[in-house]
Amino acid sequence: MRAPTATPIRHVEQCMGTVFSFDIRGSGIAWDDLRAVLDWLHETDARFSTYRSGSEINRLADGRLDLTEVHPDVAYVLSECAELQVETGGYFSACADGRLDPSGYVKGWAVNEASRMLAAAGSTAHCVNGGGDISCHGRPSVGRGWQVGIADPVHPGVIVRTVVGAGPLGIATSGTSQRGAHIIDPHTGTRQEALASVTVVTDDVVRADVLATAAVAMGEDGIVWLAGLTDVRSIVVRGDGSVSAAWRGQEPT
Amino acid sequence: MKRFALALFGTVGGLLALLGFKTHSPTSSGPLPDQGLAPTGMPTSTSRTDSGGTTTPSRSRSATHRATPPTVTTRHITGQAVTTRYGVVQVKVTVRGSKITDVGFVQLTAFDAQSQQINSYAAPQLLQETLATQSANIDTVSGATYTSDGYRQSLQSALDKAALR
């Protein structure tokens, strides 16, 4: 006997050092479905955290865990990081500052998985926002798209653009505003600060997150690089506050 | 390190081409070197390959450089081929001394629709992008990752509070 559905659901969960916001509008989701997603998020945090010495990632990095013993998710994430390192010409790396740290991949992936799990459980419309990385599914209401504000990296509480779209929609922003300059050019080991924030809009938040992180690592060159990628919309705020937006591919309808 | 990255680049690019994966960068589709993570021309390092896996019980080890006494050892360790919900993956890491310095993969076969979906990037159904800077009608906010503390001051927090009220 299936528990009755409880939508709409609005829920906020602290995990991975940030906050995940769940906005479930459609039908078909019970609290138990959401609880399963939250459990998975916390398990994933325990497995991948670079802040917990007992996590699989830290044990792997320190040689306390053999690669043959890792959880399948860890193997999957590391192989994906390797593939994305190629796509980004090395600007995205799970070893950007010399130690194994796939965090740049994990949060976007966790948002995407959470969204996918909800859809698999029967959700028809939801938005998962994990610390500013977003995956939207369906539409919030008939004839309406999700309205996503892009935060001003310099002025808290202000937005610089609004993106409106229906799922599948993946949006991620990387930058220096919230945690200080924390994105490193893996080729030189230097911190990049030319771009205050880079937002990438595509259909997959994992890819959006990685592309945004790589673009920040490239500095000014990242703007041109993103503009050359098909079906990727980018919104870049430079250190001086100027905004550029780019889109190549089929114009959105 | 640069040469190292290029070696990885060529290999994985070759593997991807071989497996028919879509890539979006100007990746080379050069020849497939043998287990190409091996950094060539590092005179003070020894190179060793460990293979662990259920299907191949044999362990192969090859010492390639023995010219000078090693100061730092570089090892390449290959994980077990594991079946994930996306396909079969086998990860390979390069360990220099006791630190992992690179991650690659030696096998990745996607076998279900989900993987196909992951590897094909369709245009998002983007309706419009506006210059609107009003937060009145927005559903959510994208920004650089906030900490739990940062969240409390964020617009997203205000939106969540308004909805939960």
Short mmCIF file of C-alpha atoms in Angstrom, two decimals:
data_model
loop_
_atom_site.label_atom_id
_atom_site.label_comp_id
_atom_site.label_asym_id
_atom_site.label_seq_id
_atom_site.Cartn_x
_atom_site.Cartn_y
_atom_site.Cartn_z
CA MET A 1 0.00 0.00 0.00
CA ARG A 2 1.50 3.24 -1.13
CA ALA A 3 1.53 6.23 1.17
CA PRO A 4 -0.71 9.07 0.03
CA THR A 5 0.95 11.81 -1.95
CA ALA A 6 1.74 15.01 -0.15
CA THR A 7 2.47 17.48 -2.95
CA PRO A 8 3.06 20.32 -3.10
CA ILE A 9 6.11 19.95 -0.87
CA ARG A 10 8.59 22.61 0.07
CA HIS A 11 11.59 21.38 2.03
CA VAL A 12 15.00 22.69 3.04
CA GLU A 13 17.82 20.31 3.96
CA GLN A 14 21.36 21.08 5.10
CA CYS A 15 23.87 18.79 3.45
CA MET A 16 27.37 18.94 1.92
CA GLY A 17 28.15 22.17 3.76
CA THR A 18 25.32 23.95 1.99
CA VAL A 19 21.54 23.91 1.75
CA PHE A 20 19.32 21.96 -0.63
CA SER A 21 15.91 23.44 -1.37
CA PHE A 22 13.16 21.20 -2.72
CA ASP A 23 10.17 22.74 -4.46
CA ILE A 24 7.83 19.96 -5.58
CA ARG A 25 4.79 21.28 -7.41
CA GLY A 26 3.46 18.37 -9.42
CA SER A 27 1.55 15.38 -8.27
CA GLY A 28 2.65 11.92 -7.27
CA ILE A 29 5.25 12.42 -4.56
CA ALA A 30 4.86 11.20 -0.99
CA TRP A 31 7.03 12.26 1.93
CA ASP A 32 8.66 8.83 1.91
CA ASP A 33 9.88 9.46 -1.63
CA LEU A 34 11.53 12.69 -0.57
CA ARG A 35 12.95 11.03 2.55
CA ALA A 36 14.66 8.40 0.39
CA VAL A 37 16.27 11.20 -1.63
CA LEU A 38 17.45 12.97 1.54
CA ASP A 39 18.91 9.72 2.91
CA TRP A 40 20.80 9.23 -0.34
CA LEU A 41 22.14 12.80 -0.19
CA HIS A 42 23.54 12.28 3.31
CA GLU A 43 25.06 8.91 2.38
CA THR A 44 26.66 10.57 -0.63
CA ASP A 45 28.04 13.36 1.53
CA ALA A 46 29.59 10.82 3.92
CA ARG A 47 31.15 8.97 0.99
CA PHE A 48 32.55 11.97 -0.93
CA SER A 49 33.24 14.61 1.71
CA THR A 50 36.76 16.00 1.76
CA TYR A 51 36.06 17.33 5.26
CA ARG A 52 35.57 13.90 6.84
CA SER A 53 38.73 11.87 7.25
CA GLY A 54 36.76 8.63 7.05
CA SER A 55 35.12 9.38 3.71
CA GLU A 56 35.94 7.08 0.81
CA ILE A 57 37.49 10.01 -1.07
CA ASN A 58 39.87 10.89 1.76
CA ARG A 59 40.76 7.26 2.43
CA LEU A 60 41.41 6.84 -1.29
CA ALA A 61 43.51 10.01 -1.43
CA ASP A 62 45.57 8.88 1.56
CA GLY A 63 46.04 5.36 0.27
CA ARG A 64 43.93 3.87 3.06
CA LEU A 65 41.37 2.55 0.60
CA ASP A 66 42.07 0.53 -2.48
CA LEU A 67 40.45 1.57 -5.72
CA THR A 68 39.11 -1.95 -6.05
CA GLU A 69 37.05 -1.49 -2.88
CA VAL A 70 35.23 1.76 -3.59
CA HIS A 71 31.47 2.17 -3.85
CA PRO A 72 30.22 2.05 -7.46
CA ASP A 73 29.16 5.72 -7.18
CA VAL A 74 32.76 6.68 -6.38
CA ALA A 75 34.05 4.76 -9.38
CA TYR A 76 31.40 6.37 -11.55
CA VAL A 77 32.11 9.91 -10.35
CA LEU A 78 35.87 9.54 -10.83
CA SER A 79 35.42 8.20 -14.34
CA GLU A 80 33.06 11.06 -15.18
CA CYS A 81 35.59 13.56 -13.82
CA ALA A 82 38.20 12.02 -16.10
CA GLU A 83 35.93 12.39 -19.10
CA LEU A 84 35.07 15.99 -18.23
CA GLN A 85 38.74 16.78 -17.76
CA VAL A 86 39.08 15.97 -21.46
CA GLU A 87 36.06 17.99 -22.53
CA THR A 88 37.32 21.05 -20.68
CA GLY A 89 40.89 20.75 -21.93
CA GLY A 90 42.05 20.04 -18.40
CA TYR A 91 40.44 23.13 -16.84
CA PHE A 92 38.15 20.96 -14.82
CA SER A 93 40.01 18.36 -12.81
CA ALA A 94 39.30 16.12 -9.83
CA CYS A 95 42.89 16.85 -8.78
CA ALA A 96 42.91 20.61 -9.52
CA ASP A 97 45.08 21.55 -6.55
CA GLY A 98 47.09 18.37 -6.35
CA ARG A 99 44.89 16.32 -4.06
CA LEU A 100 41.98 14.12 -5.02
CA ASP A 101 38.89 16.31 -4.64
CA PRO A 102 35.92 15.66 -6.91
CA SER A 103 33.70 18.13 -4.94
CA GLY A 104 33.39 20.31 -8.03
CA TYR A 105 31.50 17.47 -9.64
CA VAL A 106 29.70 15.94 -6.69
CA LYS A 107 27.28 18.70 -5.75
CA GLY A 108 25.91 19.20 -9.26
CA TRP A 109 25.67 15.45 -9.66
CA ALA A 110 23.86 15.13 -6.31
CA VAL A 111 21.35 17.79 -7.40
CA ASN A 112 20.81 15.96 -10.66
CA GLU A 113 20.41 12.57 -8.98
CA ALA A 114 17.97 13.99 -6.43
CA SER A 115 15.93 15.45 -9.27
CA ARG A 116 16.09 12.22 -11.23
CA MET A 117 15.02 10.15 -8.19
CA LEU A 118 12.00 12.40 -7.68
CA ALA A 119 11.03 12.09 -11.35
CA ALA A 120 11.46 8.31 -11.15
CA ALA A 121 9.18 8.28 -8.09
CA GLY A 122 6.48 9.96 -10.14
CA SER A 123 6.98 13.68 -9.69
CA THR A 124 5.67 15.66 -12.63
CA ALA A 125 7.13 19.04 -11.69
CA HIS A 126 9.84 20.00 -9.26
CA CYS A 127 12.90 22.15 -8.77
CA VAL A 128 15.91 21.05 -6.73
CA ASN A 129 18.37 23.78 -5.76
CA GLY A 130 21.58 22.58 -4.09
CA GLY A 131 23.60 25.59 -2.98
CA GLY A 132 22.77 27.53 -6.14
CA ASP A 133 22.95 24.64 -8.62
CA ILE A 134 19.53 23.88 -10.01
CA SER A 135 17.71 21.06 -11.75
CA CYS A 136 14.13 21.71 -12.88
CA HIS A 137 11.70 19.09 -14.11
CA GLY A 138 8.39 19.85 -15.83
CA ARG A 139 6.70 23.20 -15.36
CA PRO A 140 5.64 24.92 -12.14
CA SER A 141 2.15 25.40 -13.54
CA VAL A 142 0.39 25.09 -16.90
CA GLY A 143 1.76 27.52 -19.47
CA ARG A 144 4.49 28.78 -17.18
CA GLY A 145 8.21 28.12 -17.03
CA TRP A 146 10.44 28.08 -13.99
CA GLN A 147 11.69 31.59 -13.34
CA VAL A 148 15.27 31.37 -12.21
CA GLY A 149 17.01 34.46 -10.91
CA ILE A 150 20.76 34.72 -11.48
CA ALA A 151 22.33 36.16 -8.35
CA ASP A 152 24.50 39.25 -8.54
CA PRO A 153 27.88 38.00 -7.30
CA VAL A 154 28.76 41.37 -5.84
CA HIS A 155 25.51 42.60 -4.29
CA PRO A 156 23.80 40.04 -2.06
CA GLY A 157 20.07 39.70 -2.59
CA VAL A 158 20.19 41.27 -6.07
CA ILE A 159 19.65 39.39 -9.32
CA VAL A 160 21.22 40.36 -12.65
CA ARG A 161 19.07 38.31 -15.06
CA THR A 162 16.11 36.01 -15.01
CA VAL A 163 16.04 32.80 -17.01
CA VAL A 164 12.66 31.25 -17.73
CA GLY A 165 12.45 27.67 -18.84
CA ALA A 166 10.73 24.30 -18.59
CA GLY A 167 12.46 21.09 -17.65
CA PRO A 168 14.76 19.45 -18.33
CA LEU A 169 16.63 22.52 -17.22
CA GLY A 170 20.00 22.52 -15.50
CA ILE A 171 21.54 25.74 -14.22
CA ALA A 172 24.75 26.19 -12.29
CA THR A 173 26.81 29.15 -11.21
CA SER A 174 30.46 29.13 -10.24
CA GLY A 175 32.38 32.05 -8.94
CA THR A 176 34.25 33.70 -6.22
CA SER A 177 31.53 35.53 -4.32
CA GLN A 178 30.46 33.10 -1.63
CA ARG A 179 33.56 31.20 -0.60
CA GLY A 180 36.30 33.52 -1.73
CA ALA A 181 38.42 32.74 -4.75
CA HIS A 182 38.42 28.98 -4.71
CA ILE A 183 38.76 28.07 -8.35
CA ILE A 184 42.24 27.22 -9.50
CA ASP A 185 43.65 27.01 -13.01
CA PRO A 186 44.94 23.41 -12.87
CA HIS A 187 47.57 24.22 -15.53
CA THR A 188 49.25 26.95 -13.52
CA GLY A 189 48.03 26.41 -9.96
CA THR A 190 46.97 30.06 -9.72
CA ARG A 191 43.64 31.33 -8.52
CA GLN A 192 41.37 32.94 -11.10
CA GLU A 193 39.54 36.13 -10.26
CA ALA A 194 38.78 37.81 -13.62
CA LEU A 195 35.22 36.51 -13.68
CA ALA A 196 33.11 37.16 -10.61
CA SER A 197 30.59 34.52 -11.63
CA VAL A 198 29.73 32.29 -14.54
CA THR A 199 26.25 30.82 -14.94
CA VAL A 200 25.64 28.03 -17.42
CA VAL A 201 22.15 27.07 -18.55
CA THR A 202 21.66 23.77 -20.34
CA ASP A 203 19.52 20.68 -19.85
CA ASP A 204 21.83 18.96 -17.38
CA VAL A 205 22.98 20.56 -14.14
CA VAL A 206 26.05 18.30 -13.89
CA ARG A 207 27.38 19.54 -17.19
CA ALA A 208 26.35 23.11 -16.39
CA ASP A 209 28.29 22.97 -13.12
CA VAL A 210 31.45 21.58 -14.66
CA LEU A 211 31.39 24.00 -17.62
CA ALA A 212 30.84 26.96 -15.28
CA THR A 213 33.72 25.88 -13.03
CA ALA A 214 36.04 25.33 -16.01
CA ALA A 215 35.11 28.73 -17.49
CA VAL A 216 35.96 30.53 -14.24
CA ALA A 217 39.29 28.68 -14.20
CA MET A 218 39.99 29.93 -17.76
CA GLY A 219 39.33 33.56 -16.88
CA GLU A 220 38.40 35.86 -19.81
CA ASP A 221 39.05 33.04 -22.29
CA GLY A 222 36.20 31.16 -20.63
CA ILE A 223 33.64 33.61 -22.01
CA VAL A 224 34.66 32.84 -25.60
CA TRP A 225 34.96 29.13 -24.91
CA LEU A 226 31.43 28.93 -23.50
CA ALA A 227 30.04 30.98 -26.38
CA GLY A 228 31.40 28.36 -28.79
CA LEU A 229 29.61 25.44 -27.14
CA THR A 230 26.37 24.41 -28.74
CA ASP A 231 23.15 24.57 -26.75
CA VAL A 232 24.79 26.17 -23.77
CA ARG A 233 23.60 29.54 -22.56
CA SER A 234 26.00 31.45 -20.41
CA ILE A 235 25.70 34.54 -18.27
CA VAL A 236 29.00 35.97 -17.10
CA VAL A 237 29.51 38.71 -14.55
CA ARG A 238 33.02 40.14 -14.61
CA GLY A 239 34.92 41.48 -11.67
CA ASP A 240 33.97 45.04 -12.70
CA GLY A 241 30.26 44.17 -12.64
CA SER A 242 29.69 44.07 -16.42
CA VAL A 243 27.48 41.24 -17.68
CA SER A 244 27.80 39.20 -20.90
CA ALA A 245 25.34 36.62 -22.08
CA ALA A 246 25.90 34.15 -24.91
CA TRP A 247 24.00 31.47 -26.73
CA ARG A 248 24.88 29.30 -29.70
CA GLY A 249 22.73 26.62 -31.24
CA GLN A 250 19.06 26.30 -31.83
CA GLU A 251 17.39 29.47 -30.59
CA PRO A 252 15.05 28.73 -27.75
CA THR A 253 11.40 28.86 -28.68
CA MET B 1 52.87 18.09 -15.69
CA LYS B 2 51.73 19.65 -18.95
CA ARG B 3 53.06 16.72 -20.94
CA PHE B 4 51.36 14.46 -18.46
CA ALA B 5 48.03 16.14 -19.05
CA LEU B 6 48.51 15.84 -22.78
CA ALA B 7 49.23 12.16 -22.47
CA LEU B 8 45.99 11.71 -20.58
CA PHE B 9 44.23 13.91 -23.07
CA GLY B 10 45.28 11.79 -26.03
CA THR B 11 44.48 8.53 -24.36
CA VAL B 12 41.09 9.35 -23.04
CA GLY B 13 40.25 11.14 -26.26
CA GLY B 14 41.21 8.03 -28.14
CA LEU B 15 39.19 5.88 -25.80
CA LEU B 16 36.20 8.12 -26.17
CA ALA B 17 36.48 8.03 -29.92
CA LEU B 18 36.76 4.27 -29.72
CA LEU B 19 33.69 3.96 -27.55
CA GLY B 20 31.77 6.45 -29.60
CA PHE B 21 31.24 8.93 -26.80
CA LYS B 22 30.27 12.44 -27.60
CA THR B 23 32.75 15.04 -26.61
CA HIS B 24 32.48 18.74 -27.14
CA SER B 25 36.00 19.95 -26.95
CA PRO B 26 38.59 20.00 -29.66
CA THR B 27 39.73 16.57 -28.54
CA SER B 28 42.32 14.79 -30.52
CA SER B 29 41.42 11.45 -31.94
CA GLY B 30 44.99 10.35 -32.06
CA PRO B 31 46.27 6.84 -31.83
CA LEU B 32 45.51 4.89 -28.70
CA PRO B 33 48.68 4.57 -26.69
CA ASP B 34 49.12 1.61 -24.43
CA GLN B 35 47.53 2.50 -21.10
CA GLY B 36 48.71 6.03 -21.82
CA LEU B 37 48.62 7.55 -18.31
CA ALA B 38 52.26 6.56 -18.01
CA PRO B 39 54.36 9.68 -17.77
CA THR B 40 57.27 9.08 -20.06
CA GLY B 41 60.65 10.59 -19.55
CA MET B 42 60.62 11.04 -15.81
CA PRO B 43 64.12 9.86 -15.06
CA THR B 44 63.82 9.76 -11.30
CA SER B 45 60.66 7.77 -11.07
CA THR B 46 59.79 4.16 -11.43
CA SER B 47 56.57 3.12 -13.03
CA ARG B 48 54.56 0.17 -11.94
CA THR B 49 51.18 -1.03 -12.98
CA ASP B 50 48.87 -2.87 -10.65
CA SER B 51 45.84 -4.51 -12.07
CA GLY B 52 43.03 -5.54 -9.83
CA GLY B 53 39.86 -7.02 -11.15
CA THR B 54 37.54 -9.91 -10.87
CA THR B 55 37.77 -10.89 -14.48
CA THR B 56 41.53 -10.69 -14.79
CA PRO B 57 43.16 -12.34 -11.81
CA SER B 58 46.64 -12.04 -13.24
CA ARG B 59 48.76 -9.20 -11.90
CA SER B 60 51.12 -7.55 -14.29
CA ARG B 61 54.00 -5.46 -13.18
CA SER B 62 56.49 -3.78 -15.38
CA ALA B 63 59.32 -1.66 -14.19
CA THR B 64 60.21 0.70 -16.99
CA HIS B 65 62.86 2.92 -15.47
CA ARG B 66 65.69 1.49 -13.46
CA ALA B 67 68.47 3.85 -14.43
CA THR B 68 68.78 5.80 -11.20
CA PRO B 69 67.64 5.03 -7.68
CA PRO B 70 64.06 6.28 -7.47
CA THR B 71 63.25 9.29 -5.36
CA VAL B 72 59.52 9.40 -6.04
CA THR B 73 57.57 6.40 -7.19
CA THR B 74 54.75 6.81 -9.65
CA ARG B 75 52.26 4.00 -9.72
CA HIS B 76 49.21 3.43 -11.85
CA ILE B 77 46.47 1.55 -10.11
CA THR B 78 43.51 0.19 -11.96
CA GLY B 79 40.28 -0.41 -10.12
CA GLN B 80 37.92 -3.25 -10.53
CA ALA B 81 35.41 -3.00 -13.35
CA VAL B 82 32.22 -2.11 -11.56
CA THR B 83 28.73 -2.13 -12.87
CA THR B 84 26.93 1.08 -12.01
CA ARG B 85 23.46 2.10 -12.99
CA TYR B 86 24.99 3.97 -15.91
CA GLY B 87 27.22 1.28 -17.30
CA VAL B 88 30.48 -0.47 -16.59
CA VAL B 89 33.35 1.71 -15.43
CA GLN B 90 36.91 1.02 -14.46
CA VAL B 91 38.90 3.80 -12.91
CA LYS B 92 42.62 4.22 -13.07
CA VAL B 93 44.57 6.52 -10.79
CA THR B 94 48.12 7.74 -10.90
CA VAL B 95 49.80 7.82 -7.51
CA ARG B 96 53.01 9.76 -7.12
CA GLY B 97 54.59 9.02 -3.79
CA SER B 98 51.50 8.55 -1.67
CA LYS B 99 49.34 11.15 -3.41
CA ILE B 100 46.84 10.62 -6.17
CA THR B 101 47.87 13.00 -8.92
CA ASP B 102 45.52 12.02 -11.70
CA VAL B 103 42.38 10.10 -12.36
CA GLY B 104 41.48 8.41 -15.58
CA PHE B 105 39.35 5.54 -16.69
CA VAL B 106 40.12 2.54 -18.79
CA GLN B 107 36.68 1.27 -19.51
CA LEU B 108 33.28 2.85 -19.75
CA THR B 109 30.41 1.24 -21.52
CA ALA B 110 27.02 2.82 -21.32
CA PHE B 111 24.26 0.31 -21.54
CA ASP B 112 20.97 1.92 -20.77
CA ALA B 113 18.75 4.73 -21.85
CA GLN B 114 19.76 6.86 -18.88
CA SER B 115 23.38 6.82 -19.95
CA GLN B 116 22.38 7.67 -23.47
CA GLN B 117 20.50 10.59 -22.04
CA ILE B 118 23.48 11.68 -20.02
CA ASN B 119 25.66 11.60 -23.11
CA SER B 120 23.32 13.46 -25.38
CA TYR B 121 22.82 17.09 -24.62
CA ALA B 122 19.60 18.38 -26.05
CA ALA B 123 18.74 22.03 -26.03
CA PRO B 124 17.00 23.01 -22.83
CA GLN B 125 13.49 24.21 -23.30
CA LEU B 126 14.46 27.71 -22.54
CA LEU B 127 11.56 30.02 -23.03
CA GLN B 128 13.32 33.32 -22.56
CA GLU B 129 16.02 35.17 -20.80
CA THR B 130 15.05 38.53 -19.51
CA LEU B 131 16.80 41.49 -18.09
CA ALA B 132 14.37 41.35 -15.21
CA THR B 133 16.07 42.13 -11.96
CA GLN B 134 12.88 41.98 -9.94
CA SER B 135 12.72 39.11 -7.53
CA ALA B 136 8.94 39.30 -7.26
CA ASN B 137 8.06 36.34 -9.47
CA ILE B 138 11.11 34.16 -9.38
CA ASP B 139 10.90 30.55 -8.22
CA THR B 140 14.53 29.97 -7.37
CA VAL B 141 17.99 31.55 -7.54
CA SER B 142 21.25 30.33 -9.05
CA GLY B 143 24.46 31.66 -7.57
CA ALA B 144 27.90 30.58 -6.48
CA THR B 145 27.66 27.93 -3.78
CA TYR B 146 26.72 29.35 -0.45
CA THR B 147 27.67 27.92 2.89
CA SER B 148 24.93 27.05 5.35
CA ASP B 149 25.55 30.45 6.94
CA GLY B 150 25.54 32.23 3.60
CA TYR B 151 22.21 30.60 2.81
CA ARG B 152 20.54 32.44 5.67
CA GLN B 153 21.26 35.77 4.00
CA SER B 154 20.39 34.57 0.51
CA LEU B 155 17.44 35.35 -1.68
CA GLN B 156 16.83 31.60 -1.94
CA SER B 157 16.37 31.48 1.81
CA ALA B 158 13.80 34.27 1.61
CA LEU B 159 11.93 32.42 -1.15
CA ASP B 160 11.93 29.19 0.88
CA LYS B 161 10.72 30.99 3.99
CA ALA B 162 7.93 32.71 2.09
CA ALA B 163 6.77 29.38 0.68
CA LEU B 164 7.03 27.53 4.00
CA ARG B 165 5.10 30.17 5.89
#
